[in-house]
XYZ file of C-alpha atoms in Angstrom:
719
model
C -16.304 16.752 62.077
C -14.707 13.401 62.939
C -15.206 10.516 60.528
C -13.961 6.935 60.511
C -12.414 4.838 57.772
C -13.451 1.577 59.534
C -16.500 2.476 61.631
C -17.502 -1.171 62.127
C -14.591 -1.586 64.510
C -16.309 0.811 66.898
C -18.340 -2.178 68.098
C -15.181 -3.150 69.982
C -16.078 -0.364 72.412
C -18.509 -2.848 73.932
C -15.409 -4.520 75.316
C -15.384 -1.763 77.947
C -18.178 -3.629 79.747
C -15.896 -6.610 80.510
C -13.814 -4.921 83.263
C -17.026 -3.567 84.796
C -18.655 -7.005 84.841
C -15.526 -8.573 86.312
C -15.410 -5.824 88.945
C -19.017 -6.417 89.934
C -18.574 -10.198 90.150
C -15.478 -9.927 92.335
C -17.074 -7.373 94.665
C -17.244 -8.729 98.294
C -19.149 -7.490 101.318
C -17.132 -6.516 104.341
C -17.240 -8.947 107.319
C -18.149 -7.334 110.677
C -16.181 -8.318 113.822
C -17.434 -6.861 117.098
C -14.582 -6.140 119.471
C -15.155 -3.881 122.422
C -11.702 -2.288 122.702
C -10.859 -1.746 119.027
C -12.503 1.608 118.136
C -9.161 3.188 117.262
C -8.333 0.444 114.770
C -11.783 0.735 113.167
C -11.269 4.433 112.470
C -7.954 3.601 110.768
C -9.573 0.900 108.583
C -12.171 3.386 107.359
C -9.439 5.655 105.970
C -7.668 2.684 104.314
C -10.972 1.457 102.851
C -11.599 4.808 101.078
C -8.133 4.708 99.461
C -8.664 1.095 98.433
C -12.036 1.875 96.772
C -10.561 4.911 94.962
C -7.664 2.820 93.541
C -10.090 0.160 92.351
C -12.294 2.826 90.743
C -9.277 4.249 88.872
C -8.290 0.763 87.702
C -11.857 0.155 86.595
C -11.893 3.369 84.559
C -8.469 2.635 83.030
C -9.356 -0.943 82.128
C -12.732 0.108 80.674
C -11.071 2.915 78.670
C -8.466 0.560 77.237
C -10.783 -1.262 74.751
C -12.608 2.006 74.003
C -9.452 3.845 72.867
C -8.138 0.741 71.089
C -11.429 0.340 69.169
C -11.419 4.018 68.163
C -7.779 3.769 66.991
C -8.569 0.681 64.891
C -11.557 2.503 63.332
C -9.067 5.150 62.018
C -10.789 8.445 62.831
C -9.926 11.545 60.778
C -10.895 15.193 60.411
C -11.545 16.634 56.910
C -10.314 20.057 55.849
C -11.771 20.993 52.473
C -9.366 22.544 49.942
C -12.195 24.304 48.206
C -12.735 26.579 51.144
C -16.130 25.003 51.951
C -16.514 22.414 54.660
C -19.215 19.905 55.249
C -20.024 16.447 53.941
C -23.426 17.181 52.444
C -22.442 20.049 50.158
C -22.579 18.915 46.468
C -19.343 19.214 44.512
C -18.397 19.126 40.822
C -15.046 17.589 40.097
C -12.765 17.250 37.063
C -10.026 14.653 37.395
C -7.063 15.117 35.038
C -4.943 12.073 34.275
C -1.517 12.937 32.917
C -1.039 10.194 30.314
C 2.179 11.500 28.721
C 4.933 8.970 28.211
C 6.964 10.188 31.210
C 4.141 8.716 33.333
C 5.433 5.270 32.310
C 8.322 5.867 34.722
C 8.491 2.987 37.196
C 8.672 3.693 40.908
C 8.277 1.018 43.596
C 7.570 -1.597 40.862
C 4.583 0.422 39.645
C 4.382 3.068 36.935
C 3.270 6.581 37.760
C 0.280 6.098 35.486
C -0.930 3.035 37.424
C -0.593 5.063 40.624
C -2.550 7.898 38.996
C -5.349 5.508 37.976
C -5.552 4.103 41.505
C -5.696 7.601 42.969
C -8.418 8.592 40.477
C -10.470 5.522 41.401
C -10.112 6.398 45.075
C -11.400 9.906 44.396
C -14.410 8.546 42.482
C -15.230 5.939 45.135
C -15.317 8.596 47.844
C -17.748 10.877 46.031
C -21.256 11.076 47.475
C -24.440 10.609 45.473
C -24.747 14.412 45.222
C -21.306 14.841 43.633
C -20.699 14.734 39.893
C -17.388 14.356 38.094
C -15.599 14.059 34.756
C -12.304 12.379 33.927
C -10.065 13.688 31.136
C -6.546 12.875 29.931
C -3.915 15.285 28.663
C -3.707 13.596 25.255
C -7.440 13.499 24.556
C -8.088 17.244 24.693
C -7.274 18.080 21.070
C -8.820 14.987 19.509
C -12.007 14.385 21.502
C -15.178 16.215 22.549
C -15.045 17.255 26.190
C -17.086 14.947 28.446
C -19.969 16.155 30.569
C -20.127 15.915 34.343
C -21.556 12.553 35.374
C -23.083 11.199 38.588
C -22.600 7.566 37.525
C -19.515 6.206 39.256
C -19.540 3.073 37.089
C -19.061 5.121 33.909
C -16.279 7.158 35.465
C -14.463 4.111 36.816
C -14.829 2.365 33.466
C -13.192 5.314 31.677
C -10.310 5.258 34.153
C -9.873 1.503 33.740
C -9.724 1.819 29.943
C -7.190 4.661 30.015
C -3.622 3.893 29.001
C -0.442 5.968 28.913
C 0.198 7.770 25.657
C 3.406 8.436 23.722
C 3.025 12.211 23.543
C 4.348 15.074 25.633
C 2.522 16.689 28.547
C 0.031 19.530 27.990
C -1.020 20.716 31.443
C -2.143 24.228 30.473
C -4.527 23.184 27.688
C -5.949 20.444 29.907
C -6.612 22.908 32.739
C -8.407 25.130 30.248
C -10.548 22.167 29.176
C -11.329 21.421 32.832
C -12.500 25.007 33.299
C -14.790 24.659 30.265
C -16.369 21.583 31.852
C -16.890 23.298 35.222
C -18.228 26.630 33.891
C -21.819 25.407 33.696
C -21.698 23.218 36.810
C -24.427 24.056 39.368
C -22.616 22.757 42.464
C -21.261 25.409 44.862
C -17.898 23.643 45.081
C -15.939 23.134 41.823
C -12.662 21.294 42.069
C -9.878 20.145 39.755
C -7.678 17.177 40.586
C -4.428 16.958 38.634
C -2.604 13.632 38.883
C 0.848 14.131 37.342
C 4.596 13.703 37.817
C 5.127 17.494 37.691
C 7.729 17.457 34.902
C 8.523 21.006 33.843
C 8.080 20.572 30.080
C 4.299 20.206 30.404
C 3.670 23.653 31.866
C 3.032 26.446 29.379
C 4.020 29.485 31.418
C 2.463 31.965 28.997
C -1.004 30.428 29.330
C -1.197 31.218 33.021
C -0.866 34.956 32.388
C -4.517 34.943 31.402
C -5.510 31.406 32.326
C -5.212 31.846 36.090
C -8.032 34.421 35.911
C -10.280 31.738 34.376
C -9.305 29.373 37.161
C -10.047 31.896 39.909
C -13.435 32.753 38.426
C -14.665 29.196 37.897
C -12.835 26.860 40.279
C -13.115 26.605 44.066
C -9.800 24.831 44.419
C -7.118 22.813 42.646
C -5.607 19.726 44.129
C -2.362 18.430 42.582
C -1.015 14.988 43.438
C 2.686 14.592 42.640
C 3.024 10.918 41.694
C 6.821 11.283 41.747
C 6.516 11.918 45.503
C 8.672 15.024 45.285
C 11.723 13.104 44.079
C 14.146 14.274 41.403
C 13.998 11.633 38.666
C 16.897 10.213 36.656
C 16.654 9.221 33.010
C 18.757 8.260 30.002
C 17.400 8.713 26.469
C 18.404 8.380 22.826
C 17.660 11.881 21.594
C 18.866 11.815 17.967
C 19.962 9.395 15.246
C 21.377 10.113 11.809
C 21.870 7.055 9.603
C 23.870 7.268 6.378
C 24.075 4.323 4.002
C 25.536 3.856 0.517
C 24.990 0.358 -0.795
C 25.850 0.918 -4.431
C 29.425 2.200 -4.167
C 30.732 1.282 -0.768
C 29.703 -2.335 -0.464
C 27.161 -1.708 2.249
C 29.280 0.651 4.326
C 27.070 2.294 6.918
C 27.592 5.121 9.388
C 25.027 5.953 12.057
C 25.417 8.910 14.380
C 23.771 8.381 17.757
C 23.188 11.019 20.427
C 22.396 9.874 23.968
C 21.438 12.362 26.683
C 21.944 11.978 30.405
C 19.078 13.720 32.221
C 20.561 12.926 35.614
C 22.720 14.723 38.198
C 25.360 11.967 38.127
C 27.803 10.709 35.495
C 26.912 7.542 33.603
C 29.665 5.061 32.770
C 29.781 2.274 30.178
C 26.208 2.645 28.954
C 25.691 -0.053 26.320
C 24.106 0.961 22.991
C 23.201 -1.674 20.370
C 22.198 -1.182 16.735
C 19.827 -3.550 14.953
C 19.035 -3.614 11.225
C 16.348 -5.894 9.795
C 16.093 -7.687 13.156
C 19.863 -8.391 13.273
C 22.294 -6.885 15.743
C 25.081 -5.326 13.678
C 27.214 -3.459 16.209
C 27.380 -2.030 19.706
C 29.312 0.516 21.723
C 29.532 2.255 25.081
C 28.765 5.794 26.235
C 30.303 7.680 29.161
C 28.211 10.796 29.699
C 28.643 13.568 32.214
C 25.699 14.730 34.313
C 23.022 16.687 32.399
C 24.901 16.524 29.095
C 24.740 14.615 25.808
C 27.267 12.608 23.843
C 27.317 11.739 20.126
C 29.117 8.721 18.702
C 29.500 7.321 15.186
C 28.930 3.622 14.642
C 30.449 2.248 11.424
C 29.948 -1.224 10.009
C 29.685 -3.048 6.708
C 26.443 -4.829 5.903
C 27.918 -7.145 3.289
C 30.475 -8.479 5.760
C 27.890 -9.417 8.392
C 25.396 -11.439 6.396
C 23.451 -8.879 4.345
C 24.895 -9.731 0.918
C 21.648 -11.022 -0.565
C 19.543 -8.302 1.058
C 21.798 -5.606 -0.369
C 21.013 -6.846 -3.860
C 17.295 -7.513 -3.415
C 15.967 -4.632 -1.353
C 16.266 -0.883 -1.341
C 14.848 -0.386 2.146
C 16.205 -1.136 5.596
C 14.529 -0.780 8.971
C 16.332 -0.655 12.255
C 16.519 0.663 15.761
C 19.022 1.687 18.396
C 18.551 0.749 22.021
C 20.399 1.437 25.249
C 20.365 -0.366 28.571
C 17.067 -0.114 30.414
C 16.221 2.304 33.190
C 13.027 3.361 34.970
C 11.646 4.953 31.770
C 12.110 2.512 28.908
C 10.077 4.171 26.140
C 12.897 6.572 25.168
C 15.621 3.913 25.344
C 14.781 2.739 21.814
C 14.723 4.825 18.648
C 13.706 3.662 15.186
C 15.019 4.589 11.758
C 14.574 3.620 8.120
C 17.098 3.778 5.312
C 16.120 3.726 1.675
C 19.312 2.683 -0.046
C 20.532 4.143 -3.276
C 19.752 2.213 -6.430
C 21.772 2.665 -9.589
C 20.149 5.165 -11.926
C 21.241 4.812 -15.515
C 20.976 8.090 -17.408
C 21.624 8.740 -21.091
C 22.980 12.208 -21.893
C 22.486 13.005 -25.577
C 24.966 15.789 -26.370
C 23.647 17.947 -29.212
C 26.752 20.144 -29.335
C 29.893 18.105 -28.565
C 33.199 19.972 -28.668
C 36.837 19.000 -29.031
C 37.501 20.748 -25.733
C 35.420 18.687 -23.306
C 34.976 21.684 -20.996
C 32.918 23.334 -23.726
C 30.736 20.296 -24.414
C 27.022 20.598 -23.718
C 27.010 17.741 -21.176
C 30.302 18.380 -19.336
C 28.881 20.111 -16.259
C 25.813 17.881 -16.171
C 27.910 14.708 -16.163
C 30.132 16.044 -13.375
C 27.088 17.009 -11.321
C 25.498 13.570 -11.663
C 28.682 11.631 -10.914
C 31.422 13.839 -9.450
C 33.769 10.937 -8.716
C 36.737 10.950 -6.342
C 35.514 11.114 -2.732
C 31.906 11.761 -3.675
C 30.343 8.576 -4.965
C 26.988 8.627 -6.701
C 24.386 6.059 -7.626
C 23.654 7.980 -10.845
C 25.532 6.518 -13.831
C 25.589 8.929 -16.805
C 26.480 7.738 -20.295
C 27.167 10.350 -22.986
C 26.371 9.891 -26.640
C 26.151 12.141 -29.693
C 23.187 12.398 -32.052
C 25.060 10.174 -34.488
C 25.461 7.467 -31.815
C 21.920 7.549 -30.469
C 20.736 4.645 -32.658
C 23.232 2.412 -30.842
C 21.384 2.816 -27.544
C 18.074 1.389 -26.378
C 16.167 3.832 -24.182
C 14.716 0.970 -22.113
C 18.204 0.375 -20.680
C 17.998 3.714 -18.889
C 15.872 5.425 -16.279
C 16.230 8.977 -17.599
C 17.154 10.467 -20.988
C 18.576 14.006 -21.224
C 18.281 15.850 -24.539
C 20.911 18.584 -24.233
C 20.678 21.148 -27.054
C 19.678 18.373 -29.454
C 18.911 19.712 -32.938
C 17.054 16.682 -34.339
C 16.290 13.088 -33.436
C 15.368 10.194 -35.758
C 11.618 9.713 -35.954
C 11.825 6.097 -34.727
C 13.792 7.270 -31.676
C 11.167 9.937 -31.005
C 8.443 7.257 -30.991
C 10.641 5.095 -28.781
C 11.141 8.065 -26.450
C 7.383 8.661 -26.191
C 6.757 5.008 -25.295
C 9.701 5.125 -22.885
C 8.115 8.017 -20.955
C 4.549 6.683 -20.980
C 5.729 3.406 -19.433
C 7.135 5.160 -16.394
C 10.535 6.651 -17.277
C 11.510 10.296 -17.761
C 12.976 12.722 -20.293
C 14.647 16.078 -19.596
C 14.911 18.768 -22.295
C 17.580 21.460 -21.980
C 17.793 24.051 -24.757
C 20.494 25.872 -26.682
C 21.383 27.598 -29.945
C 20.732 24.447 -32.014
C 17.120 24.159 -30.874
C 14.461 25.167 -33.395
C 11.135 25.980 -31.751
C 9.003 24.791 -34.669
C 10.826 21.454 -34.915
C 10.478 20.826 -31.181
C 6.810 21.768 -31.135
C 6.050 19.459 -34.071
C 8.295 16.531 -33.035
C 8.087 16.569 -29.245
C 4.684 18.198 -28.806
C 3.318 15.273 -26.756
C 6.317 15.425 -24.417
C 6.829 19.168 -23.977
C 5.114 20.867 -21.014
C 4.745 24.076 -23.052
C 5.161 24.918 -26.732
C 8.351 26.876 -27.395
C 7.958 30.370 -28.755
C 11.031 32.555 -29.322
C 14.496 33.109 -27.903
C 15.232 36.218 -25.870
C 18.754 37.502 -25.190
C 19.817 39.555 -22.162
C 23.372 40.274 -23.147
C 24.332 43.243 -20.996
C 25.574 42.946 -17.453
C 25.505 46.683 -16.794
C 23.169 47.940 -14.065
C 22.239 50.851 -16.381
C 21.017 48.507 -19.114
C 17.415 47.421 -19.535
C 18.703 44.053 -20.746
C 20.084 42.830 -17.442
C 20.460 39.032 -17.020
C 17.604 37.142 -15.445
C 17.790 35.236 -12.151
C 15.992 32.230 -10.695
C 13.225 32.230 -8.116
C 11.289 29.393 -6.517
C 7.700 28.742 -7.510
C 7.158 25.432 -5.679
C 9.461 25.856 -2.666
C 8.206 22.639 -1.082
C 8.664 20.570 -4.226
C 10.705 17.396 -3.526
C 13.404 18.549 -5.958
C 14.043 21.698 -3.924
C 13.517 20.166 -0.493
C 17.031 18.722 -0.496
C 18.677 22.121 -0.928
C 20.190 23.676 2.161
C 19.202 27.174 3.215
C 22.480 28.468 1.776
C 21.869 26.855 -1.602
C 18.290 28.125 -1.683
C 19.586 31.647 -1.134
C 22.125 31.296 -3.950
C 19.447 30.359 -6.515
C 18.986 34.023 -7.297
C 22.729 34.487 -7.880
C 22.676 32.490 -11.156
C 22.573 34.748 -14.226
C 20.773 33.860 -17.443
C 21.732 35.708 -20.616
C 19.437 33.843 -23.008
C 16.210 31.890 -22.502
C 13.285 30.554 -24.489
C 9.888 32.099 -24.049
C 6.997 29.642 -24.096
C 3.322 29.850 -24.957
C 1.255 30.785 -21.884
C -0.996 27.714 -22.157
C 0.421 24.449 -20.787
C 0.072 21.140 -22.634
C -1.425 18.959 -19.932
C -0.764 18.317 -16.244
C 2.180 20.676 -15.692
C 3.886 22.238 -12.711
C 6.413 25.090 -12.694
C 9.153 24.364 -10.164
C 11.459 27.338 -10.846
C 10.819 30.605 -12.675
C 12.982 33.360 -14.044
C 12.896 36.739 -12.374
C 10.605 38.084 -15.129
C 8.027 35.351 -14.407
C 8.885 33.113 -17.366
C 8.809 29.403 -16.403
C 12.364 28.072 -16.029
C 12.003 24.459 -14.830
C 8.702 22.789 -15.692
C 7.460 19.276 -14.906
C 4.781 17.436 -16.880
C 3.094 14.143 -15.985
C 2.701 11.851 -19.010
C 0.798 8.710 -18.036
C 3.227 6.815 -15.765
C 6.293 8.918 -16.591
C 7.459 12.518 -16.451
C 8.878 15.134 -18.791
C 10.928 18.132 -17.654
C 11.771 21.242 -19.666
C 14.601 23.586 -18.691
C 14.178 26.845 -20.645
C 17.854 27.598 -21.036
C 21.088 25.741 -21.699
C 22.607 23.326 -19.216
C 26.156 24.382 -20.057
C 27.743 27.828 -19.732
C 26.714 29.147 -23.152
C 23.587 30.920 -21.890
C 24.076 30.922 -18.095
C 26.587 30.575 -15.272
C 24.273 28.230 -13.316
C 26.486 25.095 -13.779
C 29.240 26.637 -11.632
C 26.907 27.565 -8.774
C 26.930 25.466 -5.552
C 23.286 24.465 -5.895
C 23.722 22.940 -9.385
C 25.050 19.555 -8.214
C 22.394 18.795 -5.542
C 19.669 20.179 -7.820
C 20.582 17.892 -10.744
C 21.043 14.826 -8.537
C 17.767 15.409 -6.767
C 16.035 15.961 -10.092
C 17.171 12.518 -11.266
C 16.188 10.852 -8.016
C 12.766 12.462 -8.114
C 12.110 11.504 -11.743
C 13.148 7.898 -11.159
C 11.102 7.506 -7.976
C 14.181 7.442 -5.728
C 13.380 10.669 -3.921
C 12.619 8.586 -0.840
C 16.219 7.410 -0.645
C 17.118 10.511 1.315
C 17.017 9.959 5.056
C 13.709 11.481 6.035
C 13.405 13.855 8.947
C 12.215 12.065 12.048
C 8.455 11.892 12.373
C 7.247 12.391 15.917
C 4.269 10.671 17.477
C 1.022 12.447 16.483
C 2.779 14.224 13.570
C 1.750 13.816 9.936
C 3.574 11.692 7.358
C 3.132 12.674 3.739
C 4.452 11.560 0.370
C 3.793 12.556 -3.254
C 1.282 10.312 -4.993
C 2.684 8.449 -8.032
C 0.667 8.788 -11.216
C -0.508 5.173 -11.338
C -1.421 4.776 -7.643
C -4.999 5.256 -6.412
C -4.502 4.206 -2.792
C -1.895 2.796 -0.454
C -2.044 0.569 2.612
C -0.153 1.542 5.748
C 0.475 -1.031 8.477
C 1.354 0.346 11.894
C 3.786 -1.361 14.340
C 0.895 -3.216 16.006
C -0.241 -4.697 12.670
C -3.319 -2.497 12.182
C -3.869 -1.628 8.505
C -5.239 1.609 7.044
C -6.215 2.316 3.434
C -5.170 5.807 2.374
C -6.574 7.827 -0.526
C -4.555 10.714 -2.056
C -5.488 14.298 -1.206
C -5.043 17.467 -3.233
C -2.870 19.816 -1.167
C -1.523 23.026 -2.747
C -2.408 21.637 -6.204
C -0.329 18.512 -5.540
C -1.645 14.990 -5.003
C -0.266 13.740 -1.711
C -0.785 10.870 0.674
C -1.310 12.238 4.194
C -1.278 9.900 7.202
C -1.992 11.221 10.699
C -2.497 8.057 12.754
C 1.078 8.032 14.017
C -0.025 7.279 17.572
C 2.710 4.838 18.578
C 6.467 4.757 17.966
C 7.876 2.165 15.595
C 8.210 1.353 11.905
C 5.208 1.731 9.574
C 5.066 -0.273 6.325
C 3.729 1.096 3.013
C 2.395 -1.183 0.282
C 0.381 -0.881 -2.925
C -1.753 -3.957 -3.661
C 0.211 -5.859 -1.036
C 3.650 -4.991 -2.465
C 6.164 -2.146 -2.114
C 5.962 0.458 -4.855
C 9.172 1.664 -6.562
C 8.155 5.321 -6.318
C 7.183 5.177 -2.660
C 9.243 4.423 0.438
C 8.572 0.959 1.814
C 8.753 2.147 5.428
C 8.820 5.220 7.609
C 9.702 5.461 11.278
C 7.932 7.283 14.104
C 9.599 8.190 17.401
C 8.698 9.914 20.652
C 9.528 13.569 21.176
C 12.457 13.520 23.581
C 11.476 16.822 25.153
C 9.426 14.608 27.488
C 12.567 12.622 28.408
C 13.857 15.514 30.484
C 12.208 14.782 33.834
C 13.264 18.024 35.481
C 10.459 18.926 37.900
C 8.693 22.231 38.256
C 9.060 23.758 41.703
C 5.996 24.028 43.941
C 6.675 27.726 44.484
C 6.581 28.222 40.710
C 3.214 26.451 40.491
C 1.831 28.582 43.315
C 3.011 31.717 41.523
C 1.481 30.546 38.228
C -1.873 29.873 39.853
C -1.991 33.438 41.149
C -3.748 33.052 44.512
C -6.029 30.140 43.632
C -6.929 27.821 46.524
C -4.165 25.284 45.826
C -3.150 22.049 47.516
C -0.063 20.152 46.308
C 0.674 16.771 47.849
C 2.559 13.613 47.049
C 0.886 10.248 46.605
C 2.033 9.293 50.125
C 2.005 12.326 52.397
C 3.556 10.796 55.453
C 2.293 9.994 58.885
C -0.967 11.467 60.023
C -2.206 12.657 56.595
C -3.806 11.241 53.471
C -5.424 12.896 50.471
C -8.842 11.945 49.158
C -11.175 14.190 47.182
C -8.946 17.167 47.651
C -9.742 17.258 51.356
C -6.733 17.256 53.614
C -7.461 14.345 55.965
C -5.743 14.570 59.315
C -5.930 11.065 60.776
C -6.344 10.723 64.555
C -5.795 6.986 65.024
C -2.189 7.534 66.036
C -3.264 9.820 68.850
C -5.786 7.296 70.166
C -3.227 4.509 69.899
C -0.828 6.626 71.912
C -3.511 7.135 74.578
C -4.036 3.352 74.664
C -0.352 2.788 75.368
C -0.440 5.447 78.079
C -3.428 3.740 79.713
C -1.574 0.415 79.726
C 1.420 2.058 81.385
C -0.686 3.845 84.048
C -2.761 0.704 84.697
C 0.334 -1.402 85.268
C 1.701 1.248 87.671
C -1.541 1.606 89.653
C -2.161 -2.129 89.879
C 1.192 -2.666 91.629
C 0.311 -0.288 94.465
């Protein structure tokens, strides 16, 4: 059936009457001349008169047809071919329009983003629905977080939803969105059920495994699928920052900073002299250039010194830095900028009270601990240990330190014990390590308010023979996700069990308050125990911290474990560079003892109040509104908290930056025989796509006929 895009122009057909009227007005009657001897000439004139009338009739038809064909061409006639396998304008249809709102749809083409083109195409589909057609509009990002909409006949509601839709910062999820579209269409009563997918056809959005069973759902519930490729079949080029790794040491290297940057070239051509700039706290600190081969990545290190470029005062006053890296713009700008945060190291003053000093320093109780906290030479540390004996302890004020270690301490003056209790309750920490000078009764009576468990008896495992029942004990993790253990590499975690313990303290089974066992011995006895005491913490290690009872101090994990323990106890656990948080991923942080809620401000300035949650018996702050990339600020009562990071960064998942397109043959194979129509947003001459019907336009044919008529008319009129 022929339809017209501009039927009003058909009134121009009335122009066909003009040549007829002119012909009738100019028509003349023949004049008779009687002449007796001219019969032969009269017979000749009759033959000429017939030819003359025929030529005028042809001219009349041609001139009358000229406005008719021109009017039809201007009215843009077309023939519809329905992709759903059902033809006819009056058959009701149910339609689900899928808008791909992933961040690759922000790619600009012809001064317009793919997403704007998708919205315009969706509006065109809605506007061409009849009153008997219903429809629903869904986006790829809304499937997991929203209730599926119902089919609606109201075009105003549908157009309003499209108008209010914006591109997201997530990756594409075509398969799950198709499944949601099927769920919407299952209960539709219309005989024709269609899905319209408006996307750029990037490969990363297609879950191949889903189609093994999903295409059966499509065949059973969908008449046809119409896919509009907004990229118009073109292979797209893109540059993206795919990884950053900042490293900063303010305390020992005068603000020396090293940032590793990886830039990927998702293009078939080499990129030369691509400018990358690094900004920290709104200031540009350095820049460099990348030369990247086609479809490869390149990593560069950028080194600079903050104190030499105007950050002297900030280095002293703040422990947190925010920054970003950006490269020169291209058609997809969202992945040209990547954010990071650095929580700089603050000096941690620790007092190591050596209860068993020796003339040979290698045999001293604190030798290995001191070397682990501050190795020296090439490895600089923000932890500053000071060693003192029991006799010297009265010369030190605990308030000058962040952490106090009691290493095999036999006794402590009563006034120092009271000072230690106050020290911990006000927010600092104490660590007990045991040894042969420790008396269980004295510790239970003197440090009972600080100990996580009451000490019971010593147990010795002296034999190293596999035939002995007294084999040494090993370590095993109890809280594998505890912040103290999170820093350990996979290798170090595996070597925990290699440490041998020949003597330990058993403890009473009942804990003394809010306690948590971080590490245990292989027989189940608690090895490393944490206790919350008002604002501070107490830690008990149920063996010695030198080599008298164990070989743990010479194991590779000992150094990172001790350093991370100090950072955790002092609230500096956040100084480690956190793993990148992707858009829509969760951010979480341990809840300090004295904090009831925190306020998180997103990059757009919107504030959220967060209450702690109990997850795996640990109080944590969990934030899941990471919807946009940027830097999020964390405050408690309007100020940063010393035991919480001041900022965290959120970035886009660069899997979406690879704009490699899925082939149409692959899509056809995935769909498994479903009535499928794949087009670009501009099909080319003679075709358009609306409502999933292939529209073959005929105006070009009629315009061609008009030109032919003009040519024939000019030829005939000269005869």
